[in-house]
Coordinates of C-alpha atoms and ligand atoms in Angstrom, one line a residue:
M1 CA -14.5 24.0 -24.1
Q2 CA -13.7 20.8 -24.2
P3 CA -14.3 18.8 -21.2
Q4 CA -10.7 17.4 -20.2
A5 CA -10.1 13.9 -19.7
P6 CA -9.1 12.5 -16.3
R7 CA -5.5 12.3 -15.5
T8 CA -6.2 9.4 -13.4
I9 CA -5.2 6.0 -15.5
I10 CA -7.5 3.7 -14.2
E11 CA -7.2 -0.7 -13.8
P12 CA -8.6 -1.6 -17.5
F13 CA -11.1 -4.5 -16.1
R14 CA -13.3 -5.1 -13.7
I15 CA -13.1 -7.9 -11.5
K16 CA -15.1 -10.9 -11.3
S17 CA -13.8 -13.4 -9.0
V18 CA -11.9 -13.0 -5.9
E19 CA -9.2 -14.2 -3.7
P20 CA -8.7 -13.1 0.0
L21 CA -5.7 -11.6 1.3
P22 CA -3.7 -13.0 4.7
L23 CA -3.6 -9.9 7.5
T24 CA -1.5 -11.0 9.9
T25 CA -0.3 -9.6 13.4
A26 CA 3.8 -8.4 14.0
A27 CA 4.2 -11.2 16.3
Q28 CA 3.1 -14.2 13.8
R29 CA 5.4 -12.2 10.9
R30 CA 8.1 -12.6 13.4
Q31 CA 7.6 -16.6 14.2
F32 CA 7.0 -17.0 11.0
L33 CA 10.0 -15.1 9.3
Q34 CA 12.6 -17.2 12.3
R35 CA 10.5 -20.4 10.7
A36 CA 11.5 -20.0 7.0
S37 CA 15.8 -19.2 8.3
F38 CA 15.1 -15.4 7.2
N39 CA 14.8 -16.5 3.7
P40 CA 11.4 -15.3 2.5
F41 CA 11.4 -17.8 -0.4
L42 CA 11.0 -20.3 2.5
L43 CA 7.7 -18.1 3.7
R44 CA 3.9 -20.2 3.0
S45 CA 1.7 -18.1 1.0
R46 CA -0.8 -17.9 3.5
E47 CA 1.7 -16.0 5.5
I48 CA 2.0 -13.0 3.4
T49 CA 0.1 -10.3 2.3
I50 CA 0.7 -8.3 -0.6
D51 CA 3.6 -10.9 -2.9
L52 CA 5.8 -9.4 -4.3
L53 CA 8.5 -12.1 -4.9
T54 CA 7.9 -11.7 -8.0
D55 CA 5.6 -11.0 -11.5
S56 CA 6.3 -14.7 -12.6
G57 CA 3.2 -16.9 -12.9
T58 CA 1.6 -15.0 -10.5
G59 CA -1.0 -12.5 -12.7
A60 CA -4.7 -13.0 -13.3
M61 CA -5.9 -14.6 -16.3
S62 CA -8.9 -12.8 -18.2
A63 CA -12.4 -14.3 -18.1
A64 CA -11.6 -15.1 -22.0
Q65 CA -8.0 -16.6 -21.1
W66 CA -10.8 -19.5 -18.2
A67 CA -13.1 -19.2 -21.1
A68 CA -10.7 -20.9 -23.9
M69 CA -10.0 -23.3 -20.8
M70 CA -12.7 -25.5 -20.8
T71 CA -12.5 -25.6 -24.4
G72 CA -8.5 -26.7 -24.0
D73 CA -7.9 -30.0 -26.4
E74 CA -5.7 -32.6 -24.1
T75 CA -4.9 -34.8 -27.6
Y76 CA -1.4 -35.8 -26.9
A77 CA 0.2 -35.1 -30.9
G78 CA -1.5 -33.2 -32.9
S79 CA -3.8 -31.4 -30.5
E80 CA -5.9 -28.0 -32.0
S81 CA -4.9 -25.9 -29.3
F82 CA -1.1 -26.2 -30.1
Y83 CA -2.5 -25.2 -34.1
Q84 CA -4.1 -22.1 -32.1
L85 CA -0.9 -21.3 -30.2
E86 CA 1.4 -21.7 -33.5
R87 CA -1.1 -19.0 -35.1
V88 CA -1.1 -16.2 -32.3
V89 CA 3.2 -16.9 -32.1
R90 CA 3.5 -17.5 -36.0
E91 CA 1.1 -14.0 -36.5
L92 CA 3.0 -11.6 -33.5
T93 CA 6.3 -13.4 -34.6
G94 CA 6.7 -14.4 -37.8
M95 CA 8.9 -18.0 -37.0
R96 CA 8.9 -21.0 -38.5
H97 CA 8.7 -23.1 -35.7
V98 CA 7.0 -22.4 -32.2
I99 CA 8.1 -25.0 -29.6
P100 CA 5.8 -25.5 -26.6
T101 CA 7.8 -25.8 -23.0
H102 CA 6.6 -25.8 -19.4
Q103 CA 8.2 -22.4 -18.6
G104 CA 11.3 -20.3 -20.0
R105 CA 14.1 -22.4 -18.5
A106 CA 13.2 -25.1 -20.0
S107 CA 13.3 -23.4 -23.7
E108 CA 16.7 -22.0 -22.4
H109 CA 18.1 -25.6 -21.6
I110 CA 17.2 -27.1 -25.0
L111 CA 18.5 -24.3 -26.7
F112 CA 21.7 -23.6 -25.3
A113 CA 21.9 -27.8 -25.5
A114 CA 21.0 -27.6 -29.3
L115 CA 23.4 -25.2 -30.0
D116 CA 26.3 -27.2 -28.3
L117 CA 27.7 -24.2 -26.5
R118 CA 30.9 -26.4 -24.6
G119 CA 33.8 -24.1 -24.3
K120 CA 31.7 -21.5 -26.5
I121 CA 30.8 -17.8 -25.2
V122 CA 26.8 -16.5 -25.3
L123 CA 27.0 -12.4 -25.6
A124 CA 24.3 -10.8 -24.0
N125 CA 23.2 -7.1 -22.4
S126 CA 22.3 -9.3 -19.2
H127 CA 21.8 -12.9 -18.9
F128 CA 19.1 -13.7 -16.2
D129 CA 20.1 -16.2 -13.8
T130 CA 18.3 -19.3 -14.8
T131 CA 20.0 -18.2 -18.0
R132 CA 23.6 -17.4 -16.7
A133 CA 23.1 -20.7 -15.1
N134 CA 22.3 -22.8 -17.9
V135 CA 25.0 -21.2 -20.5
E136 CA 27.2 -22.1 -17.3
Y137 CA 26.3 -25.6 -16.5
L138 CA 26.6 -26.8 -20.9
G139 CA 30.2 -25.6 -20.5
A140 CA 30.1 -21.9 -21.7
E141 CA 31.0 -18.5 -20.6
A142 CA 28.1 -16.1 -19.8
R143 CA 29.5 -12.7 -21.1
D144 CA 27.1 -9.2 -19.9
L145 CA 27.3 -6.4 -21.9
V146 CA 24.7 -4.1 -21.2
I147 CA 25.6 0.2 -21.3
E148 CA 27.4 1.7 -18.5
E149 CA 24.5 3.4 -18.1
G150 CA 22.6 0.2 -17.6
R151 CA 25.0 -0.3 -14.4
N152 CA 24.6 2.7 -13.0
P153 CA 21.5 3.2 -10.8
R154 CA 21.5 6.6 -10.8
S155 CA 21.6 7.1 -14.6
E156 CA 18.1 7.7 -16.2
H157 CA 19.1 6.9 -19.7
P158 CA 15.5 5.5 -21.2
F159 CA 17.3 2.8 -22.5
K160 CA 19.1 0.9 -20.0
G161 CA 19.0 -2.7 -21.0
N162 CA 21.0 -1.5 -24.4
I163 CA 23.8 -4.1 -25.1
D164 CA 27.2 -1.9 -25.8
L165 CA 27.7 -2.1 -29.4
A166 CA 30.7 -0.9 -29.3
R167 CA 31.8 -3.9 -27.2
L168 CA 29.4 -6.1 -28.3
E169 CA 31.6 -6.1 -32.3
A170 CA 35.1 -6.0 -30.5
A171 CA 34.5 -9.4 -29.1
L172 CA 32.5 -10.9 -32.2
E173 CA 35.6 -9.7 -34.2
S174 CA 38.3 -10.9 -30.9
E175 CA 36.5 -14.0 -30.1
G176 CA 34.0 -15.0 -33.4
A177 CA 35.2 -18.3 -33.0
R178 CA 33.9 -19.1 -29.9
T179 CA 30.9 -17.4 -29.4
A180 CA 28.0 -18.9 -30.0
C181 CA 25.2 -16.5 -30.0
V182 CA 24.0 -13.1 -29.4
L183 CA 20.7 -13.0 -27.0
L184 CA 19.3 -9.9 -25.8
T185 CA 17.2 -9.8 -22.8
V186 CA 14.1 -7.5 -23.3
T187 CA 13.2 -6.1 -20.8
N188 CA 16.9 -6.6 -18.9
N189 CA 15.3 -8.0 -15.7
T190 CA 18.6 -8.4 -14.1
G191 CA 19.6 -4.6 -14.7
G192 CA 16.4 -3.1 -13.6
G193 CA 13.4 -4.4 -15.9
Q194 CA 14.5 -1.9 -18.4
P195 CA 14.2 -2.0 -21.8
V196 CA 16.0 -2.1 -24.9
S197 CA 15.3 0.1 -27.5
L198 CA 14.3 -0.6 -31.3
E199 CA 17.4 1.0 -32.4
N200 CA 19.9 -1.1 -30.3
L201 CA 17.5 -3.9 -31.4
R202 CA 18.4 -3.4 -34.8
G203 CA 22.1 -2.7 -34.3
A204 CA 22.5 -6.2 -32.7
S205 CA 21.2 -8.1 -34.8
Q206 CA 22.7 -6.8 -37.8
L207 CA 26.1 -7.1 -35.9
A208 CA 25.5 -10.8 -35.2
R209 CA 24.6 -11.3 -39.0
K210 CA 27.5 -9.5 -40.1
H211 CA 29.7 -12.0 -38.1
G212 CA 27.1 -15.0 -39.1
K213 CA 26.2 -15.8 -35.7
P214 CA 22.2 -16.4 -34.5
F215 CA 20.4 -13.1 -32.8
F216 CA 17.7 -14.5 -30.1
L217 CA 15.8 -13.0 -28.1
D218 CA 14.9 -13.9 -23.9
A219 CA 11.7 -12.4 -24.3
A220 CA 9.5 -12.8 -21.5
R221 CA 8.5 -9.5 -21.3
F222 CA 8.6 -8.7 -25.3
A223 CA 5.2 -7.0 -24.9
E224 CA 6.8 -4.1 -22.0
N225 CA 9.5 -3.7 -24.0
A226 CA 7.9 -2.5 -26.6
W227 CA 4.9 0.1 -25.2
F228 CA 8.5 1.6 -23.6
I229 CA 9.8 1.9 -27.0
H230 CA 6.2 3.2 -28.3
E231 CA 6.8 5.9 -25.4
R232 CA 10.0 6.8 -25.0
E233 CA 11.8 6.3 -28.2
P234 CA 12.0 8.9 -30.9
G235 CA 9.9 8.1 -34.3
Q236 CA 7.8 4.9 -32.7
S237 CA 5.2 7.0 -30.7
S238 CA 2.7 6.6 -33.8
R239 CA 3.1 2.7 -33.9
A240 CA 1.3 0.3 -31.9
P241 CA 3.3 -2.2 -29.2
R242 CA 2.4 -5.3 -31.5
E243 CA 3.2 -3.7 -34.4
I244 CA 6.7 -3.1 -32.7
A245 CA 6.6 -5.7 -30.9
Q246 CA 6.0 -7.9 -34.6
E247 CA 9.1 -5.7 -35.5
M248 CA 11.3 -6.7 -32.5
F249 CA 10.9 -10.9 -33.3
R250 CA 11.3 -10.5 -36.4
L251 CA 14.6 -9.0 -36.4
A252 CA 15.9 -12.3 -34.0
D253 CA 16.6 -15.7 -35.8
G254 CA 14.9 -17.1 -32.3
F255 CA 13.5 -16.6 -29.1
T256 CA 13.0 -18.2 -25.4
M257 CA 10.1 -17.3 -23.7
S258 CA 8.8 -17.4 -19.7
A259 CA 5.2 -17.3 -21.1
K260 CA 4.6 -16.5 -17.0
K261 CA 5.4 -13.2 -18.0
D262 CA 3.9 -11.1 -20.7
G263 CA 2.0 -14.6 -22.1
L264 CA -0.4 -14.0 -18.6
V265 CA -0.1 -17.1 -18.2
N266 CA 0.6 -19.1 -14.7
I267 CA 2.9 -21.5 -17.1
G268 CA 3.9 -22.0 -19.9
G269 CA 6.8 -21.3 -22.1
L270 CA 8.6 -20.7 -25.7
L271 CA 10.9 -21.8 -28.0
C272 CA 10.6 -20.2 -31.1
L273 CA 13.3 -20.6 -33.9
N274 CA 13.4 -20.3 -38.1
S275 CA 16.5 -22.5 -38.6
D276 CA 14.8 -26.2 -39.2
E277 CA 17.8 -27.5 -38.5
L278 CA 17.9 -26.5 -34.8
A279 CA 14.7 -27.0 -34.7
D280 CA 15.0 -30.6 -35.5
K281 CA 17.3 -30.9 -32.4
A282 CA 15.4 -28.6 -30.3
R283 CA 12.3 -31.3 -30.7
S284 CA 14.3 -34.2 -30.4
L285 CA 15.9 -32.8 -27.1
L286 CA 12.5 -31.7 -26.5
I287 CA 10.5 -35.1 -27.0
L288 CA 12.9 -36.3 -23.5
T289 CA 12.8 -34.1 -21.1
E290 CA 9.2 -32.1 -22.3
G291 CA 6.8 -34.1 -24.0
F292 CA 5.5 -34.4 -27.7
P293 CA 6.4 -31.6 -29.9
T294 CA 2.2 -30.5 -30.2
Y295 CA 1.9 -30.1 -25.7
G296 CA 6.0 -30.1 -25.1
G297 CA 4.7 -29.8 -21.1
L298 CA 1.5 -28.3 -20.8
A299 CA -2.0 -29.2 -20.7
G300 CA -4.0 -28.6 -24.0
R301 CA -5.7 -26.3 -21.9
D302 CA -2.3 -24.1 -20.8
L303 CA -1.5 -23.5 -24.6
A304 CA -5.2 -22.5 -25.2
A305 CA -5.0 -19.7 -22.2
L306 CA -1.7 -18.8 -23.3
A307 CA -2.8 -18.4 -27.4
V308 CA -5.7 -15.7 -25.5
G309 CA -2.7 -14.0 -23.4
L310 CA -0.8 -13.2 -26.0
E311 CA -3.2 -11.6 -28.1
E312 CA -4.3 -10.0 -25.0
V313 CA -0.8 -8.3 -23.5
T314 CA -0.3 -6.0 -26.4
D315 CA -3.2 -4.1 -25.7
P316 CA -2.3 -0.5 -25.4
D317 CA -4.5 0.4 -22.6
Y318 CA -3.4 -2.8 -20.4
L319 CA 0.2 -1.7 -21.0
R320 CA -0.2 2.2 -20.8
Y321 CA -1.8 1.1 -16.7
R322 CA 0.5 -1.5 -15.9
V323 CA 3.7 0.4 -16.7
A324 CA 1.8 3.5 -15.2
S325 CA 0.9 1.2 -11.9
V326 CA 4.4 0.3 -11.4
R327 CA 5.3 4.1 -11.8
Y328 CA 3.0 4.6 -9.1
L329 CA 4.8 2.6 -6.2
Y330 CA 7.7 4.4 -8.2
D331 CA 6.9 8.1 -7.3
I332 CA 5.6 7.8 -4.0
L333 CA 9.0 6.1 -2.9
D334 CA 11.3 8.4 -5.2
R335 CA 9.7 11.9 -4.0
A336 CA 10.2 10.2 0.3
G337 CA 13.8 10.2 -1.0
I338 CA 14.1 6.3 -1.1
P339 CA 17.0 5.4 -3.3
L340 CA 15.8 3.8 -6.5
M341 CA 17.2 2.0 -9.4
R342 CA 16.2 4.9 -12.3
P343 CA 14.0 5.5 -14.2
S344 CA 11.2 3.6 -13.3
G345 CA 11.2 0.2 -15.3
G346 CA 8.2 -2.5 -16.6
H347 CA 7.4 -4.6 -13.9
A348 CA 8.9 -3.5 -10.6
V349 CA 10.2 -1.4 -8.3
Y350 CA 14.2 -1.9 -7.2
I351 CA 15.1 -0.2 -4.0
D352 CA 18.5 0.3 -3.9
A353 CA 19.3 -1.8 -0.7
G354 CA 23.5 -0.8 -0.3
N355 CA 22.8 3.0 -0.5
L356 CA 19.5 2.8 1.7
Y357 CA 21.4 1.0 4.7
P358 CA 25.0 2.7 4.8
H359 CA 25.4 0.7 8.1
L360 CA 25.7 -2.8 6.5
K361 CA 28.4 -4.1 4.4
P362 CA 27.2 -6.1 1.1
W363 CA 28.7 -9.1 2.5
E364 CA 25.9 -8.1 5.8
L365 CA 23.8 -8.7 2.4
P366 CA 21.8 -5.6 2.6
G367 CA 19.1 -6.6 0.3
V368 CA 17.8 -9.3 2.4
S369 CA 17.8 -7.6 5.5
L370 CA 15.1 -5.0 3.8
C371 CA 13.2 -7.5 2.0
N372 CA 12.6 -9.0 6.3
E373 CA 11.9 -6.0 7.3
L374 CA 9.5 -4.9 4.9
Y375 CA 7.7 -8.7 5.7
L376 CA 8.1 -7.7 9.1
E377 CA 6.9 -4.4 8.8
G378 CA 3.6 -5.2 6.5
G379 CA 3.9 -9.1 5.1
V380 CA 5.4 -7.8 2.0
R381 CA 7.3 -10.2 0.3
G382 CA 9.9 -8.4 -2.0
V383 CA 13.4 -10.6 -3.1
E384 CA 16.8 -9.7 -3.2
I385 CA 18.7 -8.8 -5.9
G386 CA 22.3 -9.1 -5.0
T387 CA 24.8 -10.9 -3.1
L388 CA 22.7 -13.5 -1.7
M389 CA 21.7 -14.1 -5.5
F390 CA 24.6 -13.2 -7.6
G391 CA 27.5 -13.5 -5.1
H392 CA 29.5 -16.8 -3.8
P393 CA 32.0 -17.8 -0.8
D394 CA 35.6 -16.8 -1.5
P395 CA 37.9 -18.3 1.3
A396 CA 40.9 -15.7 -0.5
L397 CA 38.6 -12.6 0.8
G398 CA 36.9 -13.8 4.1
H399 CA 34.0 -13.0 3.4
D400 CA 31.7 -13.7 -0.2
R401 CA 32.6 -12.2 -3.8
C402 CA 30.1 -9.6 -3.9
A403 CA 27.4 -8.2 -6.5
A404 CA 27.9 -5.0 -8.3
L405 CA 24.4 -3.7 -6.4
E406 CA 22.7 -5.4 -3.4
L407 CA 19.1 -4.3 -4.8
V408 CA 15.8 -5.7 -4.0
R409 CA 13.4 -5.9 -6.7
L410 CA 9.0 -5.7 -5.8
A411 CA 7.8 -7.4 -8.2
F412 CA 3.8 -6.7 -9.6
P413 CA 2.2 -9.7 -10.6
R414 CA 0.0 -8.8 -13.5
R415 CA -4.0 -8.0 -13.2
T416 CA -3.6 -8.7 -9.6
Y417 CA -3.2 -5.8 -7.1
T418 CA -4.9 -2.3 -7.1
Q419 CA -4.3 1.4 -6.5
S420 CA -4.8 0.7 -2.6
H421 CA -2.6 -2.3 -2.7
V422 CA -0.2 0.2 -3.7
D423 CA -0.5 3.1 -1.8
W424 CA -0.8 0.6 1.5
L425 CA 2.8 -0.9 -0.1
G426 CA 4.1 2.8 -0.4
E427 CA 3.0 2.9 3.6
I428 CA 5.3 0.0 4.5
V429 CA 8.0 0.7 3.1
L430 CA 8.6 4.0 4.4
S431 CA 7.9 2.9 7.7
A432 CA 10.7 0.0 6.9
A433 CA 12.5 2.8 6.0
A434 CA 12.5 5.3 8.8
R435 CA 13.9 2.7 10.6
R436 CA 16.8 2.0 8.4
D437 CA 19.4 2.9 11.3
A438 CA 18.1 -0.5 13.0
A439 CA 17.9 -3.1 10.7
P440 CA 20.3 -5.9 10.8
G441 CA 22.7 -7.5 8.7
Y442 CA 22.6 -11.8 7.8
R443 CA 25.1 -14.3 7.4
I444 CA 24.6 -17.1 5.4
T445 CA 24.1 -20.9 8.3
R446 CA 24.0 -23.3 5.1
Q447 CA 23.5 -22.8 1.1
G448 CA 23.5 -25.3 -2.0
A449 CA 25.7 -24.8 -4.9
V450 CA 23.7 -23.0 -7.4
L451 CA 21.6 -21.2 -7.0
R452 CA 21.6 -20.7 -4.0
A453 CA 19.5 -17.8 -2.8
F454 CA 16.3 -20.0 -3.5
T455 CA 17.0 -22.7 -0.4
A456 CA 19.8 -20.6 1.8
E457 CA 19.3 -20.4 5.6
L458 CA 20.2 -17.2 7.2
Q459 CA 20.4 -15.9 11.4
P460 CA 20.9 -11.7 11.4
L461 CA 23.9 -10.7 13.0
V462 CA 23.3 -9.1 16.2
Ligands
LIG501 N1 14.3 -14.8 -18.2 C1 13.8 -13.9 -17.9 C2 14.0 -12.7 -18.0 C3 13.0 -14.1 -16.7 O1 12.8 -13.3 -15.5 C4 12.8 -15.4 -16.2 C5 12.5 -15.6 -15.1 C6 13.6 -16.7 -17.2 C7 14.0 -16.4 -18.3 C8 13.5 -17.9 -16.8 O2 11.6 -18.4 -16.8 O3 10.8 -18.9 -14.8 O4 9.4 -19.5 -16.9 O5 11.6 -20.7 -16.1 N2 12.2 -14.9 -14.7 C9 11.3 -15.0 -12.7 C10 11.5 -13.5 -12.1 C11 11.6 -16.1 -11.9 O6 11.1 -13.7 -10.8 O7 12.0 -12.7 -12.6 P1 10.7 -19.2 -16.5

């Protein structure tokens, strides 16, 4: 008889360097949250036990990445670390022009400025918030065309990040002249970390090509997207995630990437393009705002670490563990009946706070309320993705114009927390949920003009 393979999916690494976790008392947390004006963005790291605010730049680098940093070449122009990164990116993506930036939003700003978006439209599955803000800042419309299932938290569709190809075609036909480009975010962060299928990527690429429009990816989580294609898409299970990722990139004319996610680094971004003309414009803007084209806002050691990260991230053992660790928390919460964005996504578990807290109106910010309850319960920090993030004041309504969904995202830093951390997290969420009726609504007492979620000050409604 064959011995049975263990069913547990283990962390495919051992830990070489550790950081203590701050443990706090309930009384301290009440005081810290009050000082932070009830906005978890304004907490300090030493006040947080498990930080699930974001998976961006918060992961652990490997020993190989740290070793590469030691040999990073800090030459201003012509750094060897740049050429090493360029080689890795070209092998992965096939792009002609590899332009490093300090992070994703710099790539977005430079790409959209080079495209001259004034009066134009960008057609996407969903724009991430910095992407939307950059498109709008440059005088264009950011239009989201995600499939219907992608807007329904209860749908189990395996590729809820897909763009609606019929609506994309209709928009290209009726507003072709105003359309600047087509953009697919992989995975679709705004829609719950849900993947885009290869079939959908191929379809969108073909439509864009047919209408003479450039097709770009927002590739922040390209490897997680490739893993879902490997796991869920008919006919793809025999292909390695790297091979799938290679095909994804080759369908595009270029991409922006926040390397702080699937680049497995703490800082960095990429803007990669096939068009010589667009790349020339982008490099001119890069020199103005980021730096010389062979470092683009990063140190040589950052480029070196990114080159290694982009090799490590498509390792099937890593991706299997990554997606399983998110799924592990998802299953704990799902079994307890917590309303979740379905199915389990790539980098985060999204709790449907609007549904968990039916006693709160959307403009009473149920997502903020749940975030604050999780913090008060156990020093866990998540992030609201709802009306605080996407809504805005509307004097005609007498309250904020609200987001479609009131979600709380618990995003997992890469290679950082272990299974016992997640067991503990599950306990915190369940005990906060048990007291759901007592969770207060919130009102905003101070807010900025753009991206208000980062700095808003709030007060509980009592
Ligand atoms: N695109 C996507 C899909 C993102 O998720 C992010 C960042 C960006 C672009 C911008 O990249 O932060 O390097 O400038 N997302 C982070 C998050 C902040 O928490 O989801 P950046």
